[in-house]
Each structure stands twice: as C-alpha cells, then as structure tokens.
Short mmCIF file of C-alpha atoms and ligand atoms in Angstrom, two decimals:
data_model
loop_
_atom_site.label_atom_id
_atom_site.label_comp_id
_atom_site.label_asym_id
_atom_site.label_seq_id
_atom_site.Cartn_x
_atom_site.Cartn_y
_atom_site.Cartn_z
CA UNK H 1 -11.23 23.21 -0.62
CA UNK H 2 -8.66 24.47 -3.11
CA UNK H 3 -6.01 26.95 -2.01
CA UNK H 4 -5.47 30.03 -4.19
CA UNK H 5 -2.06 31.15 -5.46
CA UNK H 6 -1.63 33.67 -2.66
CA UNK H 7 -2.22 30.96 -0.04
CA UNK H 8 0.15 28.54 -1.77
CA UNK H 9 2.81 31.25 -1.88
CA UNK H 10 2.31 31.93 1.84
CA UNK H 11 2.94 28.27 2.72
CA UNK H 12 6.03 28.20 0.56
CA UNK H 13 7.42 31.41 2.08
CA UNK H 14 6.42 31.08 5.75
CA UNK H 15 6.10 27.29 6.03
CA UNK H 16 2.53 27.38 7.39
CA UNK H 17 -0.96 28.76 6.85
CA UNK H 18 -3.93 29.27 9.21
CA UNK H 19 -7.39 28.97 7.59
CA UNK H 20 -10.31 29.95 9.80
CA UNK H 21 -13.92 28.71 9.54
CA UNK H 22 -13.18 25.50 7.61
CA UNK H 23 -15.31 23.02 9.60
CA UNK H 24 -18.78 23.82 11.00
CA UNK H 25 -19.82 23.65 14.67
CA UNK H 26 -21.85 20.53 13.89
CA UNK H 27 -18.87 18.76 12.34
CA UNK H 28 -16.61 19.78 15.24
CA UNK H 29 -19.20 18.59 17.79
CA UNK H 30 -19.41 15.19 16.10
CA UNK H 31 -15.63 14.90 16.19
CA UNK H 32 -15.51 15.93 19.84
CA UNK H 33 -18.09 13.24 20.76
CA UNK H 34 -15.90 10.60 19.11
CA UNK H 35 -12.79 12.04 20.75
CA UNK H 36 -14.31 11.42 24.19
CA UNK H 37 -14.88 7.76 23.23
CA UNK H 38 -11.35 7.10 21.96
CA UNK H 39 -9.79 8.83 24.94
CA UNK H 40 -11.57 6.35 27.24
CA UNK H 41 -10.20 3.30 25.39
CA UNK H 42 -7.48 1.23 27.02
CA UNK H 43 -4.95 1.38 24.21
CA UNK H 44 -1.19 1.67 23.93
CA UNK H 45 -1.94 4.28 21.25
CA UNK H 46 -3.23 6.58 24.01
CA UNK H 47 -0.14 8.24 25.44
CA UNK H 48 -0.50 9.80 28.87
CA UNK H 49 1.00 12.95 30.38
CA UNK H 50 4.00 12.40 32.61
CA UNK H 51 2.74 14.34 35.63
CA UNK H 52 -1.08 14.19 35.57
CA UNK H 53 -1.61 10.75 33.98
CA UNK H 54 -4.39 12.06 31.70
CA UNK H 55 -4.32 11.36 27.95
CA UNK H 56 -1.90 13.65 26.10
CA UNK H 57 -2.13 12.14 22.64
CA UNK H 58 -4.47 9.57 21.10
CA UNK H 59 -2.80 8.10 18.00
CA UNK H 60 -3.73 5.86 15.06
CA UNK H 61 -7.21 7.38 14.93
CA UNK H 62 -7.88 6.52 11.26
CA UNK H 63 -7.43 2.86 12.29
CA UNK H 64 -9.68 3.17 15.35
CA UNK H 65 -12.69 5.21 14.22
CA UNK H 66 -14.78 5.65 11.07
CA UNK H 67 -15.36 9.37 11.51
CA UNK H 68 -11.65 10.04 12.11
CA UNK H 69 -10.85 7.91 9.04
CA UNK H 70 -13.23 10.12 7.03
CA UNK H 71 -11.69 13.27 8.50
CA UNK H 72 -8.19 12.10 7.58
CA UNK H 73 -9.23 11.84 3.92
CA UNK H 74 -11.56 14.85 3.95
CA UNK H 75 -11.38 17.10 0.84
CA UNK H 76 -10.52 20.02 3.13
CA UNK H 77 -7.24 18.23 3.92
CA UNK H 78 -6.79 16.12 0.79
CA UNK H 79 -7.22 18.88 -1.81
CA UNK H 80 -4.75 21.39 -0.31
CA UNK H 81 -2.26 18.56 0.37
CA UNK H 82 -2.58 17.38 -3.26
CA UNK H 83 -1.90 20.90 -4.51
CA UNK H 84 1.26 21.12 -2.39
CA UNK H 85 2.79 17.63 -2.51
CA UNK H 86 0.86 15.74 -5.23
CA UNK H 87 -2.04 13.30 -5.42
CA UNK H 88 -0.38 10.03 -4.41
CA UNK H 89 -0.41 10.34 -0.63
CA UNK H 90 -0.50 7.85 2.23
CA UNK H 91 -1.53 8.40 5.83
CA UNK H 92 1.66 8.62 7.81
CA UNK H 93 0.10 9.51 11.16
CA UNK H 94 -3.14 10.63 12.81
CA UNK H 95 -3.62 11.85 16.34
CA UNK H 96 -5.38 14.22 18.71
CA UNK H 97 -3.13 16.20 20.99
CA UNK H 98 -5.12 17.44 23.92
CA UNK H 99 -3.70 19.84 26.44
CA UNK H 100 -5.93 19.40 29.44
CA UNK H 101 -6.87 22.53 31.41
CA UNK H 102 -4.27 23.39 34.09
CA UNK H 103 -2.00 20.39 33.38
CA UNK H 104 -1.34 20.03 29.59
CA UNK H 105 2.43 19.75 29.15
CA UNK H 106 4.91 21.29 26.69
CA UNK H 107 5.95 20.19 23.23
CA UNK H 108 9.61 21.15 22.98
CA UNK H 109 10.89 23.10 19.97
CA UNK H 110 11.21 20.65 17.10
CA UNK H 111 10.49 20.06 13.45
CA UNK H 112 8.68 16.91 12.38
CA UNK H 113 11.21 15.75 9.77
CA UNK H 114 13.88 15.19 12.45
CA UNK H 115 11.64 12.43 13.86
CA UNK H 116 10.45 11.19 10.46
CA UNK H 117 14.06 10.84 9.29
CA UNK H 118 15.64 9.77 12.58
CA UNK H 119 13.03 7.20 13.63
CA UNK H 120 11.44 6.08 10.36
CA UNK H 121 14.06 6.71 7.65
CA UNK H 122 11.72 8.91 5.58
CA UNK H 123 14.03 10.11 2.76
CA UNK H 124 12.88 13.69 2.14
CA UNK H 125 11.12 16.45 4.13
CA UNK H 126 7.96 16.41 2.02
CA UNK H 127 5.26 15.37 4.48
CA UNK H 128 2.61 17.90 5.50
CA UNK H 129 1.04 18.24 8.95
CA UNK H 130 -2.63 19.26 8.71
CA UNK H 131 -4.56 20.25 11.83
CA UNK H 132 -8.15 21.00 12.69
CA UNK H 133 -8.92 22.70 15.99
CA UNK H 134 -11.50 20.88 18.10
CA UNK H 135 -11.52 23.67 20.71
CA UNK H 136 -10.99 27.39 20.43
CA UNK H 137 -7.20 27.75 20.59
CA UNK H 138 -6.20 31.00 22.30
CA UNK H 139 -2.99 32.56 23.52
CA UNK H 140 -3.78 31.07 26.95
CA UNK H 141 -4.45 27.34 26.42
CA UNK H 142 -1.18 26.20 24.83
CA UNK H 143 -1.34 27.19 21.15
CA UNK H 144 1.36 26.05 18.75
CA UNK H 145 4.20 28.52 18.25
CA UNK H 146 5.76 28.62 14.78
CA UNK H 147 9.08 30.17 13.76
CA UNK H 148 8.12 31.49 10.30
CA UNK H 149 10.52 30.62 7.46
CA UNK H 150 12.54 28.28 9.71
CA UNK H 151 12.09 25.54 7.07
CA UNK H 152 14.32 27.56 4.75
CA UNK H 153 17.52 27.27 6.81
CA UNK H 154 18.57 23.66 6.29
CA UNK H 155 18.03 21.06 9.00
CA UNK H 156 18.64 22.39 12.50
CA UNK H 157 20.59 19.76 14.50
CA UNK H 158 18.24 17.83 16.77
CA UNK H 159 18.59 15.39 19.62
CA UNK H 160 16.22 12.81 21.01
CA UNK H 161 14.49 13.95 24.20
CA UNK H 162 13.01 11.04 26.15
CA UNK H 163 12.91 12.86 29.47
CA UNK H 164 10.74 15.99 29.32
CA UNK H 165 7.44 14.29 28.45
CA UNK H 166 6.17 10.76 27.79
CA UNK H 167 6.39 11.34 24.02
CA UNK H 168 9.97 10.91 22.70
CA UNK H 169 10.81 13.78 20.38
CA UNK H 170 13.81 14.97 18.37
CA UNK H 171 14.22 18.52 19.69
CA UNK H 172 16.15 21.57 18.46
CA UNK H 173 18.62 23.08 20.92
CA UNK H 174 18.10 26.53 22.43
CA UNK H 175 20.99 28.19 20.58
CA UNK H 176 19.47 27.27 17.21
CA UNK H 177 16.01 28.37 18.31
CA UNK H 178 17.46 31.71 19.45
CA UNK H 179 19.18 32.25 16.08
CA UNK H 180 16.04 31.36 14.12
CA UNK H 181 13.79 33.56 16.26
CA UNK H 182 16.21 36.47 15.92
CA UNK H 183 15.75 36.27 12.14
CA UNK H 184 11.99 35.78 11.88
CA UNK H 185 10.27 36.01 15.28
CA UNK H 186 7.57 33.70 16.67
CA UNK H 187 3.92 33.39 15.66
CA UNK H 188 1.21 31.99 17.92
CA UNK H 189 -1.25 29.92 15.87
CA UNK H 190 -4.60 30.67 17.45
CA UNK H 191 -8.07 30.31 15.99
CA UNK H 192 -11.64 29.20 16.70
CA UNK H 193 -12.70 25.55 16.71
CA UNK H 194 -12.99 24.44 13.08
CA UNK H 195 -9.82 26.28 12.00
CA UNK H 196 -7.42 24.36 9.74
CA UNK H 197 -3.64 24.82 10.00
CA UNK H 198 -1.18 23.35 7.51
CA UNK H 199 2.59 23.30 8.01
CA UNK H 200 5.64 21.79 6.36
CA UNK H 201 7.96 19.07 7.65
CA UNK H 202 10.92 21.29 8.50
CA UNK H 203 9.08 24.18 10.17
CA UNK H 204 10.36 24.62 13.73
CA UNK H 205 7.48 24.69 16.22
CA UNK H 206 6.53 23.88 19.80
CA UNK H 207 3.94 24.76 22.44
CA UNK H 208 3.90 25.72 26.09
CA UNK H 209 2.06 24.23 29.07
CA UNK H 210 -1.69 24.88 29.37
CA UNK H 211 -2.18 26.63 32.70
CA UNK H 212 -5.60 28.03 31.69
CA UNK H 213 -8.92 26.49 32.80
CA UNK H 214 -9.75 25.60 29.15
CA UNK H 215 -8.87 22.31 27.41
CA UNK H 216 -7.17 22.51 24.02
CA UNK H 217 -7.72 19.66 21.55
CA UNK H 218 -6.23 19.54 18.05
CA UNK H 219 -6.64 16.75 15.47
CA UNK H 220 -3.58 16.21 13.26
CA UNK H 221 -2.97 14.15 10.15
CA UNK H 222 0.41 13.82 8.49
CA UNK H 223 0.20 12.98 4.77
CA UNK H 224 3.33 11.92 2.88
CA UNK H 225 3.90 11.15 -0.83
CA UNK H 226 3.82 7.37 -1.41
CA UNK H 227 7.22 7.47 -3.14
CA UNK H 228 8.73 9.10 -0.02
CA UNK H 229 7.63 6.36 2.37
CA UNK H 230 9.46 5.18 5.48
CA UNK H 231 12.48 2.88 5.06
CA UNK H 232 12.83 1.84 8.74
CA UNK H 233 10.00 -0.03 10.45
CA UNK H 234 10.77 0.35 14.13
CA UNK H 235 7.88 2.47 15.37
CA UNK H 236 4.43 0.86 15.68
CA UNK H 237 1.76 1.38 13.02
CA UNK H 238 -0.15 3.83 15.21
CA UNK H 239 2.90 6.14 14.99
CA UNK H 240 3.63 5.59 11.29
CA UNK H 241 0.99 4.04 9.00
CA UNK H 242 1.94 0.92 7.02
CA UNK H 243 -0.61 1.19 4.21
CA UNK H 244 1.28 2.87 1.38
CA UNK H 245 -1.54 2.79 -1.19
CA UNK H 246 -2.61 6.29 -2.33
CA UNK H 247 -5.65 7.45 -0.35
CA UNK H 248 -8.89 8.60 -1.95
CA UNK H 249 -10.76 11.65 -0.68
CA UNK H 250 -13.85 11.06 1.48
CA UNK H 251 -17.10 12.95 0.87
CA UNK H 252 -17.51 16.58 1.89
CA UNK H 253 -20.46 15.44 4.05
CA UNK H 254 -18.70 12.55 5.75
CA UNK H 255 -18.53 14.16 9.19
CA UNK H 256 -22.25 14.94 9.45
O1 AKG G 1 -0.03 19.76 19.99
C1 AKG G 1 0.94 20.51 20.11
O2 AKG G 1 0.93 21.47 20.85
C2 AKG G 1 2.20 20.24 19.33
C3 AKG G 1 1.99 19.27 18.23
C4 AKG G 1 3.16 19.09 17.37
O3 AKG G 1 4.20 19.62 17.62
C5 AKG G 1 3.07 18.26 16.20
O4 AKG G 1 1.97 17.80 15.84
O5 AKG G 1 4.14 18.05 15.57
#
C-alpha cells in the first residue's frame, strides 16, 4: 500500500493521516479472535486498568503471536513506513490498547518521543506509530485526539506521570496543550474497524475515558530506523524490542 504525494504531504504538514478501509472484515475478525486469546494470558506484558482491573494494554504482541507478528510487518504498514522513514526499520513496540466499555481509562496528553527519549535514549524523533482499528472507533468510545501540526513546535516539556493510570507516561502540561490547541485545534481520529492511522513521534495526542457501552480496541506498531535505535536498556523487551535487524515485509495475505 503505497502512499501518494498528497498523502505524504499531509503527514508532513499535520503529523498524522487516517486511511479508511485498509483491512477487510475477515482480516479484522481473525485479529480480534487472536486478541481474545492474548488478553487471557497471564503475562506481565498485559497491563491492567487501575480501577477496573481489566486489561488496558497487551504488549510485545509480535513476540507472542504469529498473526500479530505478520500484522506488524504487513505491507500496509511496512510500505508507507518505508516511504516516510526509510527501509531499514526495526520493531520498537507492538500493543493493543483496549478501552473497555464503560471503564476504559484516559491516555493523558503526550507525544511518544518524550517516552522514547526519556526512557530508552532514542536519539531522534523519527519513529512512526501505525495503528489499525479492531473496532469501529467513534466519538463516543474513546477515540484518539490529535493536535494537528503540534510536531512542528519543538519538544513540549513533559513530565513522567506514574499516578493517573497503570501505564507510566511522559505527559505534556495543560498550559502547553492550551497553547498548541489555540493554534491548531483538536481532531478526533474516528473510523470503522480496518482503518489505518499513522502518526509521527512528536505529535501531541491523548484520549478520554470510554463511558460508552462499546469496547474500543486498537492495534499499534511503532517502527524506528535501525540507525536510530535505543541507547538505554532499562525497559523490558515487550516495551522496546531488542532485535535491531531490519524487518522484511510479510505477505499481503498473511492475516487470512
Ligand atoms: O490508545 C489510546 O487511546 C492512546 C494510545 C497512545 O497514545 C499511543 O499509542 O501512543
């Protein structure tokens, strides 16, 4: 799946792109079946919500499941990523963030590079976060909010939040968020199951609680150029991959 010049320009200008209808219902159903299995596993890579105790994030999925390994290297992720950040890419992180109906908790305003730099010593903000929606994501079930163009304003100061949820995150303070939103507003990234979303390492984003009766599951892979790999090795492999060999694309049919 190659992006055209207009799409590449959009990512460069706004810091993200939303591409509907990328994966079929059959592919999404196969992924959802596997998701149910990995969520049941007793694993430290399954991080639970603070209040409800249900799984919030299942990490290291390319290490735990063949179909998620194939998805991570799928041409619909690999080709656009290669166009944007080059062909020599390693798998920095894979996960599913699920926001369970009624209880799914917030992701505070943040940009990924603050964590990649602060926790892992990644030198430059080059990594890309690529998502595929495993449920319909609507305005009601906790979609991601992006601040368009926020990657263009240098690195907003961030501090480590270990209190709000069970997932420690380097978050941007409210004054900075207010200034950025004043300039460029907020976009809610909704779409049907099978939608792909790609966003850059310094784009400020977050998401609110899911108080709707619908679950919201999103698969995410972060790909990073091999020559921009981590320099600190504190976080476990399920949070930052340790195989720095360039990945090869899987087959277009590998999810069927
Ligand atoms: O799943 C969400 O709502 C937020 C995910 C996120 O912020 C991320 O993947 O960096």
